[in-house]
Amino acid sequence: MEDSQPLTRSEERRQNGHYRWSTHTPGSKVVEDFRRRLKYFFMNPCEKYRARGRKPWKLMLQILKIAIITIQLVSFGLSNEMMVTFKDENLMTFRHLFLKGYKDHRQGNYALYTKADVYDHIHYIINTYINLQNMTVGNLAYERTDGEFTPLSVCQEFYKNCSIDPENETFDIDPHVDKDCISIYPEQSFNNSSLATHLNFSLDFKRLLSVNIYLTLKTINLQTVRHHELPDCYDFHIMIMFDNRAHSGKIKVDVENDVTIYECRDWNVTAGKNDYLLLWFDSVVILACFTSLILCTRSVINGIQLQFEFTVFFHVYYKKIVTWSDRMEFVNGWYILIIVSDTLTIAGSALKIGIQTKFLTNYDVCSILLGTATMLVWVGVIRYLGFFKKYNILILTLRAAFPNVIRFCCCAAMIYLGYCFCGWIVLGPYHDKFRTLDRVTECLFSLINGDDMYATFLKMRDKGYMVWLFSRLYLYSFISLFIYMVLSLFIALITDTYETIKHHQQDKVPVSELQAFIAECRDQPESGRYQTDEKPASCCLSPCCCLLVNKNDSWCYF
């Protein structure tokens, strides 16, 4: 405050719902009281307890939340893991049941090359479906709609008209696609010779694009009973695809399924008290998070109110406009983080209760909400480590370096995207890791971190000389640029910020006008100077409500 002399100091008193600051000497009581009030606002919970004896309820509540939310996440994670494992194992079962001779091939490697094999596999799928309950060891059943079985559908997609003669290098094709389907019920039974005769089923491989077989099976996941949860009923909508779109002589075969989870129609489980403990525990989590949400929201509002008062105070007494960075000091980002975490936890816990009572089955949404909330809760622990100076330097460094890091990353991203597009176009046809744009981004990011470098180079050895030479120039330039230059500059940027913050901490130099103003208050928390029952009236949140009136050399704050 050396370049600006205070105009006047004032004595604060409340009259008719507004504050009146009368002119006094520069060392007036109102300035010291306001400075002390600001210092108290920025104290940590332990210092506030020593200053006024206020128990750190929010601190104790956050510690409690960390424990109960983590326990809740572990409980839901085990349940979600059982659900996902059940779906994956059933998908593997369907592949072994319906794909003839399936031997745990890597996805995309199971293929057919002759017409006889295609017909044989389609008949094998149909015959397996018809005799499923005599073959499988699982609790699989056919779906019924209005008392009738849902049929298996065999659909082929083909060009509307196509005449191809590679020998004479001629073709005539109509690119419009037609679709033809047949339905087969579980009561029917066919063999290889009667399939084409009875169902009028034939394939024109020159026009054929794909054959898709659709079927629906039902089952119940019984393993959740051991974890005191009601079993779910599952509908597996299975699609077996014969892909001939490339017309390369290789028809790829794969199995996909879409799962519908719902509450079973009629169930009876001998329930114990443990079945209701999880519901009670989830209710406790919601109550704790709701209480935390209210307390943190109140603290944020108080901070915004104090920000407006400080802005007016600084303008009146020092004829200065408070900078944006100083104003943001009053908005505690940790409270915003806690509010977001509490909101996600409340929503996730409500979904979890719905899942446990079988009113809802949104496992994925619930896992995202609870997982994100738990992550934010544990990140919030850094706030309490920040009460210690040696740990606080990490938080200060991250906050100070963040704007420069974002600007640096934006510049580096332009170079990174350029390499991504170049690698996708040039190396994509010859290298699995560059086959799609998302694979390129993942591959290059792995190379930046030094992962799988040799394998990336090795897979390009058998390609053409020109592509091989380009791949070497591409990979060497990318690795050299990003590892030796971009990452080094990135680290230097953060290191420089760390040294600056460390210098300020060692020399105890205030880094803002707000901190310099508060630093003039020498009263320690144990001094008793903060023990006061006087609470200044809150300022309206809207700047339009804050009026300064200069009348007879006295300032009024409405």
Steps between C-alpha positions, in 0.01 A plus 500: 500500500803726469389676183160597636435691822168423668256785471328466835427230754162461654307363792243243413150516642171367375215748444167427330624188324818649349861559594628853555872561484585834654829674437763430762873470529679241281535266799127484569336198655284412197803426280661279762171321566447438130859382455457265796173378352673421171781319677249291691320412175819358345603302810495122489254309725758442774589870519132594507452263791783668692368846408133464590459145626292401198508127452608398146177327407568510127844346552362217712215446254741477205712241683184299572396529135832367375448184705133430425515592129801274449321212675192565287707499179670172591161341569355617171820413313472137606138489384581672171793266443272198537259647245772579244670162551167324454440680169852431373488132591163460329636666187789252500248219551299612197814504286588146600142379454416659165836526321606160376848405612554825692832493690520837679618675187602861524212726397487535121708187428211254471422481127363274227633455147270255315129497414457160661643630827260794500193279450632248751552767769157656445335159535712426806376821666137417422533143624674616820222750567231236454675251734645761737342382823628146442854625442582791730599473866368852570154621600409617149144509368315625194310827511121492482279781375124466556549132572697430182872445458702781347649357180858498382537728196748447217538820296720550198592836349599513134530737206174541312663414168856394435683346205875456539740349248862536617627305199371761254554783752135601488230549761147636526382581851206672668632622838156497663482237775213256547431295809335159521417319826364163602374395846562169674319391815644264764249227407642470147788268410704479180805335360743626240303368202155612613597849614510655152196300384260574784605859568589611148832618638785565258788746474629681191858561611575743217230735630518404868606768748424330831296235675374594845333252733288643783381310804395578857575291809403552864684415821532597868816611681483296820845580639381833648305309766826427683558876533152571641359638175195388310587322174439684174334359191690541173392508137790437261426632152763315298617587149732267306656683204647354181676802345568482123507874425859490380432216250859390554425128534511528880171514691557618855277352769434653839243496779362808675231533762290776646389441859178611665495474881173518690326383816378144490123462483456266796766424758532366850823528700533431870622848600708581802573826679811553290282568196384826657833613642623616160187710449546655844867566429421668167246721678770606748730590209228715341433677831870570561551632146188715519622654827843560346336654193307751714803595711730548200238695306458732797877549519519585129219754536671659801822524301324673211337745740834579662652546155252776418564669835876489444460642148297795630733546797810513280338746264393729783817500705770452240339611174601172340316241302548149633658270242318195374757266656448660842124471466527131413690445827164526676348218291636182654551253217514212747144574608390498136670162462321368809164631375546321167611184681202511736257550213643203310501283814137579581392418143714184490376381840138552395566292187673236710195472726284466190727223368497312830121519522477400128315813391798602281778316319727787391826346620721697264353840590518420871862384475600820316331721761639317803845454346535868410367609838747277687787629287406861584469416871852359509636789294344729760728345763777716352324801651564375851860415421530860388464612860864396538745731325716225354197338336335828407774581249364228270155658494640848446723376217213324324277806528766745383625282213157403371443797261847465344462123475170536314650746252803276448281191446290683240814574298636146538160355403524661156826315430360179650186509283713562192697183569177310572342582164823438312557160664139396444506578128847366415560214743140395567474245216827333606498511880234380747578777749429766239190336349251749652538855625431410863763224483751752364444737792540214750812367326672840487412575861657166597813587303529831687510301824754254360262204470521232230749688284684200356179316407375808314822516297510123445158468336607722210798288391320291235336792321605677182826692505339842459247443778772348720724804449216742570405310816855536633509874434152536649568305820849635564391861452191458719688330785786750488270801486261402777727314742810719477338838442129522579511295821817676615341839447186381678700390803703822495178702501377332818847507661529874442161556666606279791819700555304827491249378759779360715682835488188684611447258787857527622506879484138524621423748227125552439414421142185716477357823640242300693765294676710812565197669657424198721868459595488833687282331761740365764234350727554129561202261520563451874503875571129521574455793259276286280254428780214729395127461468463787256405384153494759225196495282534304183537683174257433221643256248416725206744788438198713418398478867829647620489882491763741618374839600744778581321747716674760718827308470348185646455174307185294528476139390145380437 
